[in-house]
JSON list of C-alpha atoms in Angstrom, two decimals:
[
{"chain": "A", "resi": 30, "resn": "MET", "atom": "CA", "xyz": [-7.87, 95.77, 16.67]},
{"chain": "A", "resi": 31, "resn": "ARG", "atom": "CA", "xyz": [-6.85, 94.71, 13.18]},
{"chain": "A", "resi": 32, "resn": "HIS", "atom": "CA", "xyz": [-3.73, 92.58, 13.05]},
{"chain": "A", "resi": 33, "resn": "SER", "atom": "CA", "xyz": [-0.96, 93.28, 10.60]},
{"chain": "A", "resi": 34, "resn": "ARG", "atom": "CA", "xyz": [0.03, 90.67, 8.04]},
{"chain": "A", "resi": 35, "resn": "PHE", "atom": "CA", "xyz": [3.14, 89.94, 10.09]},
{"chain": "A", "resi": 36, "resn": "THR", "atom": "CA", "xyz": [1.05, 89.32, 13.21]},
{"chain": "A", "resi": 37, "resn": "ARG", "atom": "CA", "xyz": [-1.25, 86.99, 11.30]},
{"chain": "A", "resi": 38, "resn": "LEU", "atom": "CA", "xyz": [1.79, 85.01, 10.15]},
{"chain": "A", "resi": 39, "resn": "LEU", "atom": "CA", "xyz": [3.07, 84.79, 13.71]},
{"chain": "A", "resi": 40, "resn": "ASN", "atom": "CA", "xyz": [-0.28, 83.41, 14.81]},
{"chain": "A", "resi": 41, "resn": "GLY", "atom": "CA", "xyz": [-0.56, 80.95, 11.93]},
{"chain": "A", "resi": 42, "resn": "HIS", "atom": "CA", "xyz": [0.43, 77.93, 14.01]},
{"chain": "A", "resi": 43, "resn": "GLY", "atom": "CA", "xyz": [-2.21, 77.82, 16.69]},
{"chain": "A", "resi": 44, "resn": "GLY", "atom": "CA", "xyz": [-1.04, 81.08, 18.26]},
{"chain": "A", "resi": 45, "resn": "SER", "atom": "CA", "xyz": [2.71, 80.72, 17.85]},
{"chain": "A", "resi": 46, "resn": "ILE", "atom": "CA", "xyz": [5.17, 79.68, 15.20]},
{"chain": "A", "resi": 47, "resn": "GLY", "atom": "CA", "xyz": [7.91, 79.33, 17.80]},
{"chain": "A", "resi": 48, "resn": "PRO", "atom": "CA", "xyz": [8.06, 75.50, 17.71]},
{"chain": "A", "resi": 49, "resn": "VAL", "atom": "CA", "xyz": [8.42, 75.22, 13.93]},
{"chain": "A", "resi": 50, "resn": "ARG", "atom": "CA", "xyz": [11.00, 77.99, 13.80]},
{"chain": "A", "resi": 51, "resn": "ARG", "atom": "CA", "xyz": [13.00, 76.42, 16.62]},
{"chain": "A", "resi": 52, "resn": "SER", "atom": "CA", "xyz": [12.81, 73.12, 14.77]},
{"chain": "A", "resi": 53, "resn": "LEU", "atom": "CA", "xyz": [14.08, 74.79, 11.59]},
{"chain": "A", "resi": 54, "resn": "TRP", "atom": "CA", "xyz": [16.99, 76.46, 13.35]},
{"chain": "A", "resi": 55, "resn": "ARG", "atom": "CA", "xyz": [18.02, 73.19, 15.03]},
{"chain": "A", "resi": 56, "resn": "VAL", "atom": "CA", "xyz": [18.09, 71.47, 11.64]},
{"chain": "A", "resi": 57, "resn": "ALA", "atom": "CA", "xyz": [19.83, 74.47, 10.09]},
{"chain": "A", "resi": 58, "resn": "GLY", "atom": "CA", "xyz": [22.50, 74.40, 12.81]},
{"chain": "A", "resi": 59, "resn": "ALA", "atom": "CA", "xyz": [23.15, 70.72, 12.15]},
{"chain": "A", "resi": 60, "resn": "ALA", "atom": "CA", "xyz": [23.34, 71.41, 8.40]},
{"chain": "A", "resi": 61, "resn": "LEU", "atom": "CA", "xyz": [25.84, 74.23, 8.87]},
{"chain": "A", "resi": 62, "resn": "CYS", "atom": "CA", "xyz": [27.99, 72.08, 11.17]},
{"chain": "A", "resi": 63, "resn": "GLY", "atom": "CA", "xyz": [27.92, 69.19, 8.71]},
{"chain": "A", "resi": 64, "resn": "LEU", "atom": "CA", "xyz": [28.93, 71.42, 5.81]},
{"chain": "A", "resi": 65, "resn": "LEU", "atom": "CA", "xyz": [31.72, 73.00, 7.88]},
{"chain": "A", "resi": 66, "resn": "VAL", "atom": "CA", "xyz": [33.11, 69.57, 8.80]},
{"chain": "A", "resi": 67, "resn": "ALA", "atom": "CA", "xyz": [33.06, 68.50, 5.13]},
{"chain": "A", "resi": 68, "resn": "LEU", "atom": "CA", "xyz": [34.93, 71.67, 4.11]},
{"chain": "A", "resi": 69, "resn": "VAL", "atom": "CA", "xyz": [37.56, 71.08, 6.79]},
{"chain": "A", "resi": 70, "resn": "LEU", "atom": "CA", "xyz": [38.06, 67.46, 5.70]},
{"chain": "A", "resi": 71, "resn": "VAL", "atom": "CA", "xyz": [38.88, 68.45, 2.11]},
{"chain": "A", "resi": 72, "resn": "ASP", "atom": "CA", "xyz": [40.98, 71.41, 3.29]},
{"chain": "A", "resi": 73, "resn": "ALA", "atom": "CA", "xyz": [38.79, 73.73, 1.22]},
{"chain": "A", "resi": 74, "resn": "PRO", "atom": "CA", "xyz": [40.28, 77.20, 0.57]},
{"chain": "A", "resi": 75, "resn": "PRO", "atom": "CA", "xyz": [38.46, 80.33, 1.80]},
{"chain": "A", "resi": 76, "resn": "PRO", "atom": "CA", "xyz": [36.61, 81.04, -1.49]},
{"chain": "A", "resi": 77, "resn": "TRP", "atom": "CA", "xyz": [35.13, 77.53, -1.46]},
{"chain": "A", "resi": 78, "resn": "ALA", "atom": "CA", "xyz": [34.15, 77.77, 2.20]},
{"chain": "A", "resi": 79, "resn": "PHE", "atom": "CA", "xyz": [32.69, 81.26, 1.83]},
{"chain": "A", "resi": 80, "resn": "ALA", "atom": "CA", "xyz": [30.59, 80.30, -1.20]},
{"chain": "A", "resi": 81, "resn": "SER", "atom": "CA", "xyz": [29.25, 77.12, 0.41]},
{"chain": "A", "resi": 82, "resn": "LEU", "atom": "CA", "xyz": [28.57, 78.42, 3.91]},
{"chain": "A", "resi": 83, "resn": "GLY", "atom": "CA", "xyz": [27.34, 81.82, 2.72]},
{"chain": "A", "resi": 84, "resn": "SER", "atom": "CA", "xyz": [24.90, 80.28, 0.25]},
{"chain": "A", "resi": 85, "resn": "LEU", "atom": "CA", "xyz": [23.53, 77.90, 2.88]},
{"chain": "A", "resi": 86, "resn": "ALA", "atom": "CA", "xyz": [23.08, 80.75, 5.35]},
{"chain": "A", "resi": 87, "resn": "VAL", "atom": "CA", "xyz": [21.14, 82.79, 2.78]},
{"chain": "A", "resi": 88, "resn": "ALA", "atom": "CA", "xyz": [19.00, 79.77, 1.89]},
{"chain": "A", "resi": 89, "resn": "ILE", "atom": "CA", "xyz": [18.17, 79.16, 5.56]},
{"chain": "A", "resi": 90, "resn": "LEU", "atom": "CA", "xyz": [17.17, 82.80, 6.07]},
{"chain": "A", "resi": 91, "resn": "ILE", "atom": "CA", "xyz": [14.86, 82.62, 3.05]},
{"chain": "A", "resi": 92, "resn": "MET", "atom": "CA", "xyz": [13.30, 79.41, 4.37]},
{"chain": "A", "resi": 93, "resn": "GLU", "atom": "CA", "xyz": [12.83, 80.99, 7.79]},
{"chain": "A", "resi": 94, "resn": "SER", "atom": "CA", "xyz": [10.92, 83.86, 6.22]},
{"chain": "A", "resi": 95, "resn": "ARG", "atom": "CA", "xyz": [8.61, 81.56, 4.25]},
{"chain": "A", "resi": 96, "resn": "ILE", "atom": "CA", "xyz": [7.95, 78.68, 6.59]},
{"chain": "A", "resi": 97, "resn": "ALA", "atom": "CA", "xyz": [5.33, 80.52, 8.67]},
{"chain": "A", "resi": 98, "resn": "ALA", "atom": "CA", "xyz": [2.99, 81.09, 5.74]},
{"chain": "A", "resi": 99, "resn": "PHE", "atom": "CA", "xyz": [3.33, 77.77, 3.94]},
{"chain": "A", "resi": 100, "resn": "HIS", "atom": "CA", "xyz": [4.16, 75.11, 6.57]},
{"chain": "A", "resi": 101, "resn": "PRO", "atom": "CA", "xyz": [1.12, 74.22, 8.73]},
{"chain": "A", "resi": 102, "resn": "HIS", "atom": "CA", "xyz": [2.96, 71.81, 11.05]},
{"chain": "A", "resi": 103, "resn": "ASP", "atom": "CA", "xyz": [4.71, 72.44, 14.36]},
{"chain": "A", "resi": 104, "resn": "ARG", "atom": "CA", "xyz": [8.10, 71.10, 13.25]},
{"chain": "A", "resi": 105, "resn": "VAL", "atom": "CA", "xyz": [10.18, 70.95, 10.11]},
{"chain": "A", "resi": 106, "resn": "GLY", "atom": "CA", "xyz": [9.62, 67.21, 9.65]},
{"chain": "A", "resi": 107, "resn": "PRO", "atom": "CA", "xyz": [11.82, 64.44, 8.21]},
{"chain": "A", "resi": 108, "resn": "ALA", "atom": "CA", "xyz": [10.86, 65.19, 4.60]},
{"chain": "A", "resi": 109, "resn": "ASN", "atom": "CA", "xyz": [12.23, 68.73, 4.77]},
{"chain": "A", "resi": 110, "resn": "VAL", "atom": "CA", "xyz": [15.30, 67.45, 6.62]},
{"chain": "A", "resi": 111, "resn": "ALA", "atom": "CA", "xyz": [16.00, 65.12, 3.67]},
{"chain": "A", "resi": 112, "resn": "THR", "atom": "CA", "xyz": [15.60, 68.04, 1.27]},
{"chain": "A", "resi": 113, "resn": "LEU", "atom": "CA", "xyz": [17.98, 70.16, 3.35]},
{"chain": "A", "resi": 114, "resn": "VAL", "atom": "CA", "xyz": [20.55, 67.36, 3.26]},
{"chain": "A", "resi": 115, "resn": "ARG", "atom": "CA", "xyz": [20.32, 67.49, -0.53]},
{"chain": "A", "resi": 116, "resn": "LEU", "atom": "CA", "xyz": [20.80, 71.27, -0.36]},
{"chain": "A", "resi": 117, "resn": "VAL", "atom": "CA", "xyz": [23.95, 70.82, 1.75]},
{"chain": "A", "resi": 118, "resn": "PHE", "atom": "CA", "xyz": [25.34, 68.42, -0.86]},
{"chain": "A", "resi": 119, "resn": "ALA", "atom": "CA", "xyz": [24.54, 70.90, -3.63]},
{"chain": "A", "resi": 120, "resn": "LEU", "atom": "CA", "xyz": [26.14, 73.85, -1.88]},
{"chain": "A", "resi": 121, "resn": "PHE", "atom": "CA", "xyz": [29.26, 71.86, -1.07]},
{"chain": "A", "resi": 122, "resn": "ILE", "atom": "CA", "xyz": [29.62, 71.22, -4.82]},
{"chain": "A", "resi": 123, "resn": "LEU", "atom": "CA", "xyz": [28.98, 74.93, -5.48]},
{"chain": "A", "resi": 124, "resn": "GLY", "atom": "CA", "xyz": [32.13, 75.85, -3.59]},
{"chain": "A", "resi": 125, "resn": "ALA", "atom": "CA", "xyz": [34.22, 73.78, -6.02]},
{"chain": "A", "resi": 126, "resn": "PHE", "atom": "CA", "xyz": [33.48, 76.31, -8.77]},
{"chain": "A", "resi": 127, "resn": "PHE", "atom": "CA", "xyz": [35.58, 78.85, -6.87]},
{"chain": "A", "resi": 128, "resn": "ALA", "atom": "CA", "xyz": [38.53, 76.46, -6.43]},
{"chain": "A", "resi": 129, "resn": "PRO", "atom": "CA", "xyz": [38.89, 74.62, -9.78]},
{"chain": "A", "resi": 130, "resn": "GLU", "atom": "CA", "xyz": [42.32, 73.19, -8.98]},
{"chain": "A", "resi": 131, "resn": "ILE", "atom": "CA", "xyz": [41.03, 71.46, -5.86]},
{"chain": "A", "resi": 132, "resn": "ALA", "atom": "CA", "xyz": [37.83, 70.53, -7.71]},
{"chain": "A", "resi": 133, "resn": "ARG", "atom": "CA", "xyz": [39.88, 68.61, -10.26]},
{"chain": "A", "resi": 134, "resn": "GLU", "atom": "CA", "xyz": [41.71, 66.80, -7.46]},
{"chain": "A", "resi": 135, "resn": "HIS", "atom": "CA", "xyz": [38.42, 65.75, -5.87]},
{"chain": "A", "resi": 136, "resn": "ALA", "atom": "CA", "xyz": [36.36, 65.25, -9.05]},
{"chain": "A", "resi": 137, "resn": "TRP", "atom": "CA", "xyz": [35.36, 61.69, -8.19]},
{"chain": "A", "resi": 138, "resn": "GLY", "atom": "CA", "xyz": [34.30, 62.71, -4.70]},
{"chain": "A", "resi": 139, "resn": "LEU", "atom": "CA", "xyz": [32.24, 65.62, -6.01]},
{"chain": "A", "resi": 140, "resn": "VAL", "atom": "CA", "xyz": [30.45, 63.37, -8.49]},
{"chain": "A", "resi": 141, "resn": "ALA", "atom": "CA", "xyz": [29.79, 60.89, -5.66]},
{"chain": "A", "resi": 142, "resn": "ILE", "atom": "CA", "xyz": [28.26, 63.70, -3.58]},
{"chain": "A", "resi": 143, "resn": "GLY", "atom": "CA", "xyz": [26.11, 64.66, -6.56]},
{"chain": "A", "resi": 144, "resn": "LEU", "atom": "CA", "xyz": [24.97, 61.06, -6.86]},
{"chain": "A", "resi": 145, "resn": "ALA", "atom": "CA", "xyz": [24.11, 60.99, -3.15]},
{"chain": "A", "resi": 146, "resn": "ALA", "atom": "CA", "xyz": [22.06, 64.15, -3.65]},
{"chain": "A", "resi": 147, "resn": "LEU", "atom": "CA", "xyz": [20.20, 62.51, -6.52]},
{"chain": "A", "resi": 148, "resn": "LEU", "atom": "CA", "xyz": [19.45, 59.44, -4.40]},
{"chain": "A", "resi": 149, "resn": "THR", "atom": "CA", "xyz": [17.87, 61.60, -1.69]},
{"chain": "A", "resi": 150, "resn": "ASP", "atom": "CA", "xyz": [15.45, 63.03, -4.26]},
{"chain": "A", "resi": 151, "resn": "GLY", "atom": "CA", "xyz": [12.20, 61.14, -3.89]},
{"chain": "A", "resi": 152, "resn": "VAL", "atom": "CA", "xyz": [13.00, 60.23, -0.30]},
{"chain": "A", "resi": 153, "resn": "ASP", "atom": "CA", "xyz": [11.55, 63.54, 0.87]},
{"chain": "A", "resi": 154, "resn": "GLY", "atom": "CA", "xyz": [8.28, 62.98, -1.00]},
{"chain": "A", "resi": 155, "resn": "TYR", "atom": "CA", "xyz": [7.96, 59.49, 0.46]},
{"chain": "A", "resi": 156, "resn": "LEU", "atom": "CA", "xyz": [8.64, 60.78, 3.98]},
{"chain": "A", "resi": 157, "resn": "ALA", "atom": "CA", "xyz": [6.12, 63.61, 3.58]},
{"chain": "A", "resi": 158, "resn": "ARG", "atom": "CA", "xyz": [3.39, 61.15, 2.59]},
{"chain": "A", "resi": 159, "resn": "ARG", "atom": "CA", "xyz": [4.44, 58.59, 5.21]},
{"chain": "A", "resi": 160, "resn": "THR", "atom": "CA", "xyz": [4.39, 61.07, 8.10]},
{"chain": "A", "resi": 161, "resn": "GLY", "atom": "CA", "xyz": [1.40, 63.10, 6.87]},
{"chain": "A", "resi": 162, "resn": "MET", "atom": "CA", "xyz": [3.50, 66.27, 6.88]},
{"chain": "A", "resi": 163, "resn": "ALA", "atom": "CA", "xyz": [3.17, 67.36, 3.25]},
{"chain": "A", "resi": 164, "resn": "SER", "atom": "CA", "xyz": [3.00, 71.12, 2.76]},
{"chain": "A", "resi": 165, "resn": "ALA", "atom": "CA", "xyz": [3.23, 73.83, 0.11]},
{"chain": "A", "resi": 166, "resn": "PHE", "atom": "CA", "xyz": [6.51, 74.87, 1.76]},
{"chain": "A", "resi": 167, "resn": "GLY", "atom": "CA", "xyz": [7.97, 71.38, 1.38]},
{"chain": "A", "resi": 168, "resn": "ARG", "atom": "CA", "xyz": [6.89, 71.06, -2.25]},
{"chain": "A", "resi": 169, "resn": "ARG", "atom": "CA", "xyz": [8.42, 74.41, -3.16]},
{"chain": "A", "resi": 170, "resn": "LEU", "atom": "CA", "xyz": [11.60, 73.69, -1.20]},
{"chain": "A", "resi": 171, "resn": "ASP", "atom": "CA", "xyz": [12.00, 70.37, -3.04]},
{"chain": "A", "resi": 172, "resn": "MET", "atom": "CA", "xyz": [11.55, 72.09, -6.41]},
{"chain": "A", "resi": 173, "resn": "GLU", "atom": "CA", "xyz": [14.02, 74.88, -5.68]},
{"chain": "A", "resi": 174, "resn": "VAL", "atom": "CA", "xyz": [16.67, 72.52, -4.28]},
{"chain": "A", "resi": 175, "resn": "ASP", "atom": "CA", "xyz": [16.40, 70.37, -7.41]},
{"chain": "A", "resi": 176, "resn": "ALA", "atom": "CA", "xyz": [16.93, 73.51, -9.51]},
{"chain": "A", "resi": 177, "resn": "ALA", "atom": "CA", "xyz": [19.91, 74.54, -7.36]},
{"chain": "A", "resi": 178, "resn": "LEU", "atom": "CA", "xyz": [21.49, 71.09, -7.69]},
{"chain": "A", "resi": 179, "resn": "ILE", "atom": "CA", "xyz": [21.23, 71.23, -11.48]},
{"chain": "A", "resi": 180, "resn": "LEU", "atom": "CA", "xyz": [22.78, 74.70, -11.56]},
{"chain": "A", "resi": 181, "resn": "VAL", "atom": "CA", "xyz": [25.75, 73.79, -9.33]},
{"chain": "A", "resi": 182, "resn": "LEU", "atom": "CA", "xyz": [26.45, 70.67, -11.41]},
{"chain": "A", "resi": 183, "resn": "CYS", "atom": "CA", "xyz": [26.59, 72.96, -14.45]},
{"chain": "A", "resi": 184, "resn": "LEU", "atom": "CA", "xyz": [29.05, 75.21, -12.60]},
{"chain": "A", "resi": 185, "resn": "LEU", "atom": "CA", "xyz": [31.12, 72.16, -11.69]},
{"chain": "A", "resi": 186, "resn": "ALA", "atom": "CA", "xyz": [31.34, 71.21, -15.37]},
{"chain": "A", "resi": 187, "resn": "VAL", "atom": "CA", "xyz": [32.69, 74.69, -16.12]},
{"chain": "A", "resi": 188, "resn": "ALA", "atom": "CA", "xyz": [35.20, 74.47, -13.25]},
{"chain": "A", "resi": 189, "resn": "LEU", "atom": "CA", "xyz": [36.44, 71.10, -14.51]},
{"chain": "A", "resi": 190, "resn": "GLY", "atom": "CA", "xyz": [36.81, 72.45, -18.05]},
{"chain": "A", "resi": 191, "resn": "LYS", "atom": "CA", "xyz": [34.29, 69.98, -19.47]},
{"chain": "A", "resi": 192, "resn": "THR", "atom": "CA", "xyz": [32.26, 72.57, -21.41]},
{"chain": "A", "resi": 193, "resn": "GLY", "atom": "CA", "xyz": [31.98, 76.30, -21.94]},
{"chain": "A", "resi": 194, "resn": "TYR", "atom": "CA", "xyz": [29.70, 78.59, -19.99]},
{"chain": "A", "resi": 195, "resn": "TRP", "atom": "CA", "xyz": [26.86, 77.76, -22.37]},
{"chain": "A", "resi": 196, "resn": "ILE", "atom": "CA", "xyz": [26.04, 74.76, -20.17]},
{"chain": "A", "resi": 197, "resn": "LEU", "atom": "CA", "xyz": [24.69, 77.21, -17.60]},
{"chain": "A", "resi": 198, "resn": "ALA", "atom": "CA", "xyz": [21.63, 77.54, -19.86]},
{"chain": "A", "resi": 199, "resn": "ILE", "atom": "CA", "xyz": [20.52, 74.22, -18.35]},
{"chain": "A", "resi": 200, "resn": "GLY", "atom": "CA", "xyz": [20.80, 75.45, -14.78]},
{"chain": "A", "resi": 201, "resn": "LEU", "atom": "CA", "xyz": [19.41, 78.92, -15.44]},
{"chain": "A", "resi": 202, "resn": "MET", "atom": "CA", "xyz": [16.31, 77.88, -17.38]},
{"chain": "A", "resi": 203, "resn": "ARG", "atom": "CA", "xyz": [14.22, 77.53, -14.21]},
{"chain": "A", "resi": 204, "resn": "TYR", "atom": "CA", "xyz": [15.22, 81.02, -13.10]},
{"chain": "A", "resi": 205, "resn": "ALA", "atom": "CA", "xyz": [14.55, 82.44, -16.56]},
{"chain": "A", "resi": 206, "resn": "TRP", "atom": "CA", "xyz": [11.01, 81.04, -16.22]},
{"chain": "A", "resi": 207, "resn": "ILE", "atom": "CA", "xyz": [10.59, 82.81, -12.86]},
{"chain": "A", "resi": 208, "resn": "GLY", "atom": "CA", "xyz": [11.84, 86.07, -14.37]},
{"chain": "A", "resi": 209, "resn": "ALA", "atom": "CA", "xyz": [9.55, 85.76, -17.38]},
{"chain": "A", "resi": 210, "resn": "ALA", "atom": "CA", "xyz": [6.57, 85.10, -15.10]},
{"chain": "A", "resi": 211, "resn": "ARG", "atom": "CA", "xyz": [7.11, 88.51, -13.52]},
{"chain": "A", "resi": 212, "resn": "MET", "atom": "CA", "xyz": [6.37, 90.08, -16.89]},
{"chain": "A", "resi": 213, "resn": "LEU", "atom": "CA", "xyz": [3.89, 87.48, -18.16]},
{"chain": "A", "resi": 214, "resn": "PRO", "atom": "CA", "xyz": [1.52, 86.62, -15.28]},
{"chain": "A", "resi": 215, "resn": "TRP", "atom": "CA", "xyz": [-0.06, 83.74, -17.19]},
{"chain": "A", "resi": 216, "resn": "LEU", "atom": "CA", "xyz": [3.20, 81.82, -16.67]},
{"chain": "A", "resi": 217, "resn": "GLU", "atom": "CA", "xyz": [2.53, 81.86, -12.90]},
{"chain": "A", "resi": 218, "resn": "ARG", "atom": "CA", "xyz": [-0.47, 79.56, -13.25]},
{"chain": "A", "resi": 219, "resn": "PRO", "atom": "CA", "xyz": [0.21, 76.38, -11.20]},
{"chain": "A", "resi": 220, "resn": "LEU", "atom": "CA", "xyz": [1.18, 73.56, -13.51]},
{"chain": "A", "resi": 221, "resn": "PRO", "atom": "CA", "xyz": [-0.51, 70.15, -13.25]},
{"chain": "A", "resi": 222, "resn": "GLU", "atom": "CA", "xyz": [1.47, 67.23, -11.88]},
{"chain": "A", "resi": 223, "resn": "SER", "atom": "CA", "xyz": [3.61, 65.75, -14.65]},
{"chain": "A", "resi": 224, "resn": "LEU", "atom": "CA", "xyz": [5.65, 62.56, -14.81]},
{"chain": "A", "resi": 225, "resn": "ARG", "atom": "CA", "xyz": [7.34, 64.02, -17.89]},
{"chain": "A", "resi": 226, "resn": "ARG", "atom": "CA", "xyz": [8.59, 67.02, -15.90]},
{"chain": "A", "resi": 227, "resn": "LYS", "atom": "CA", "xyz": [9.90, 64.88, -13.04]},
{"chain": "A", "resi": 228, "resn": "THR", "atom": "CA", "xyz": [11.61, 62.47, -15.45]},
{"chain": "A", "resi": 229, "resn": "VAL", "atom": "CA", "xyz": [13.31, 65.27, -17.36]},
{"chain": "A", "resi": 230, "resn": "CYS", "atom": "CA", "xyz": [14.57, 66.72, -14.06]},
{"chain": "A", "resi": 231, "resn": "VAL", "atom": "CA", "xyz": [16.15, 63.40, -13.07]},
{"chain": "A", "resi": 232, "resn": "ILE", "atom": "CA", "xyz": [17.65, 63.02, -16.56]},
{"chain": "A", "resi": 233, "resn": "GLN", "atom": "CA", "xyz": [19.26, 66.46, -16.21]},
{"chain": "A", "resi": 234, "resn": "VAL", "atom": "CA", "xyz": [21.01, 65.46, -12.98]},
{"chain": "A", "resi": 235, "resn": "VAL", "atom": "CA", "xyz": [22.13, 62.08, -14.36]},
{"chain": "A", "resi": 236, "resn": "ALA", "atom": "CA", "xyz": [23.43, 63.71, -17.56]},
{"chain": "A", "resi": 237, "resn": "LEU", "atom": "CA", "xyz": [25.36, 66.33, -15.60]},
{"chain": "A", "resi": 238, "resn": "LEU", "atom": "CA", "xyz": [26.87, 63.68, -13.34]},
{"chain": "A", "resi": 239, "resn": "LEU", "atom": "CA", "xyz": [28.07, 61.86, -16.47]},
{"chain": "A", "resi": 240, "resn": "VAL", "atom": "CA", "xyz": [29.48, 65.12, -17.86]},
{"chain": "A", "resi": 241, "resn": "ASN", "atom": "CA", "xyz": [31.53, 65.62, -14.68]},
{"chain": "A", "resi": 242, "resn": "LEU", "atom": "CA", "xyz": [33.00, 62.12, -14.54]},
{"chain": "A", "resi": 243, "resn": "PRO", "atom": "CA", "xyz": [36.81, 62.43, -14.77]},
{"chain": "A", "resi": 244, "resn": "TRP", "atom": "CA", "xyz": [37.12, 59.90, -17.60]},
{"chain": "A", "resi": 245, "resn": "VAL", "atom": "CA", "xyz": [34.57, 61.68, -19.82]},
{"chain": "A", "resi": 246, "resn": "GLY", "atom": "CA", "xyz": [36.40, 63.99, -22.22]},
{"chain": "A", "resi": 247, "resn": "ALA", "atom": "CA", "xyz": [35.35, 67.44, -23.34]},
{"chain": "A", "resi": 248, "resn": "ALA", "atom": "CA", "xyz": [33.80, 66.32, -26.64]},
{"chain": "A", "resi": 249, "resn": "PRO", "atom": "CA", "xyz": [31.48, 63.61, -25.25]},
{"chain": "A", "resi": 250, "resn": "ALA", "atom": "CA", "xyz": [30.71, 65.84, -22.26]},
{"chain": "A", "resi": 251, "resn": "SER", "atom": "CA", "xyz": [29.59, 68.62, -24.60]},
{"chain": "A", "resi": 252, "resn": "ALA", "atom": "CA", "xyz": [27.45, 66.17, -26.60]},
{"chain": "A", "resi": 253, "resn": "ILE", "atom": "CA", "xyz": [25.74, 64.88, -23.45]},
{"chain": "A", "resi": 254, "resn": "ALA", "atom": "CA", "xyz": [25.15, 68.40, -22.15]},
{"chain": "A", "resi": 255, "resn": "ALA", "atom": "CA", "xyz": [23.80, 69.63, -25.48]},
{"chain": "A", "resi": 256, "resn": "SER", "atom": "CA", "xyz": [21.36, 66.71, -25.68]},
{"chain": "A", "resi": 257, "resn": "SER", "atom": "CA", "xyz": [20.26, 67.39, -22.13]},
{"chain": "A", "resi": 258, "resn": "LEU", "atom": "CA", "xyz": [19.72, 71.08, -22.93]},
{"chain": "A", "resi": 259, "resn": "VAL", "atom": "CA", "xyz": [17.55, 70.24, -25.95]},
{"chain": "A", "resi": 260, "resn": "LEU", "atom": "CA", "xyz": [15.43, 67.86, -23.86]},
{"chain": "A", "resi": 261, "resn": "LEU", "atom": "CA", "xyz": [15.00, 70.44, -21.10]},
{"chain": "A", "resi": 262, "resn": "ALA", "atom": "CA", "xyz": [14.07, 73.17, -23.59]},
{"chain": "A", "resi": 263, "resn": "TRP", "atom": "CA", "xyz": [11.44, 70.87, -25.10]},
{"chain": "A", "resi": 264, "resn": "SER", "atom": "CA", "xyz": [9.95, 70.20, -21.66]},
{"chain": "A", "resi": 265, "resn": "PHE", "atom": "CA", "xyz": [9.76, 73.92, -20.89]},
{"chain": "A", "resi": 266, "resn": "LEU", "atom": "CA", "xyz": [8.12, 74.60, -24.25]},
{"chain": "A", "resi": 267, "resn": "VAL", "atom": "CA", "xyz": [5.45, 72.01, -23.43]},
{"chain": "A", "resi": 268, "resn": "ASP", "atom": "CA", "xyz": [4.73, 73.82, -20.16]},
{"chain": "A", "resi": 269, "resn": "ILE", "atom": "CA", "xyz": [4.72, 77.22, -21.86]},
{"chain": "A", "resi": 270, "resn": "ARG", "atom": "CA", "xyz": [2.21, 75.94, -24.38]},
{"chain": "A", "resi": 271, "resn": "TRP", "atom": "CA", "xyz": [-0.01, 74.63, -21.56]},
{"chain": "A", "resi": 272, "resn": "CYS", "atom": "CA", "xyz": [0.11, 77.96, -19.73]},
{"chain": "A", "resi": 273, "resn": "LEU", "atom": "CA", "xyz": [-0.64, 79.84, -22.95]},
{"chain": "A", "resi": 274, "resn": "THR", "atom": "CA", "xyz": [-3.58, 77.58, -23.74]},
{"chain": "A", "resi": 275, "resn": "HIS", "atom": "CA", "xyz": [-5.06, 78.02, -20.23]},
{"chain": "A", "resi": 276, "resn": "ARG", "atom": "CA", "xyz": [-4.19, 81.69, -19.73]},
{"chain": "A", "resi": 277, "resn": "HIS", "atom": "CA", "xyz": [-7.88, 82.72, -19.77]},
{"chain": "A", "resi": 278, "resn": "ALA", "atom": "CA", "xyz": [-9.15, 79.79, -17.69]}
]
């Protein structure tokens, strides 16, 4: 009897994906509890809590649906745990956009959380190599969490009144690429590893952390953000040119 695609996914881990899914849900439960405790400690209002917890729940459900096809190991692994910690940090900051008054009161703390998230970037890659648990799932999760962190730092800048909504162009550029690839399939070609791309990503996070520092005024914050946007646009144009050049390869 021919198996359905769903059945093949269920059997993709030596007959059962139960262990890896149980591992994911244990980690997800710990992540949800940690985020809930953090929200209680800052006395976050309902909009903040709903945005943070709801976004994390959606992210976990998406990961649960993808892990079977792209994660060949029997557990989530420490690398993905580190990435999920970074996601929790990012989604905690996201909630601040919906409570700007409290965000201004806790601006230093939010920037510190953003810095902690930045410091965990690179840890996951090291752990994946160290434990031999690298996977397509982990690489994609790392990329998407980096993109989410950049976007929420842009939203924080808006909540703090540092810039106008134009700064969201930095955080939305990754998603604009994904949307464009739906219409232009040659943009879906896997890009080669690039130190330039990784460096620009780190620069975006550092620049946005500087923008959100309480002692940085609106004018210098806008200048930093604009420079960061130009750099990011240049990096994307380089990748677009590569995809265009290799579209028939």
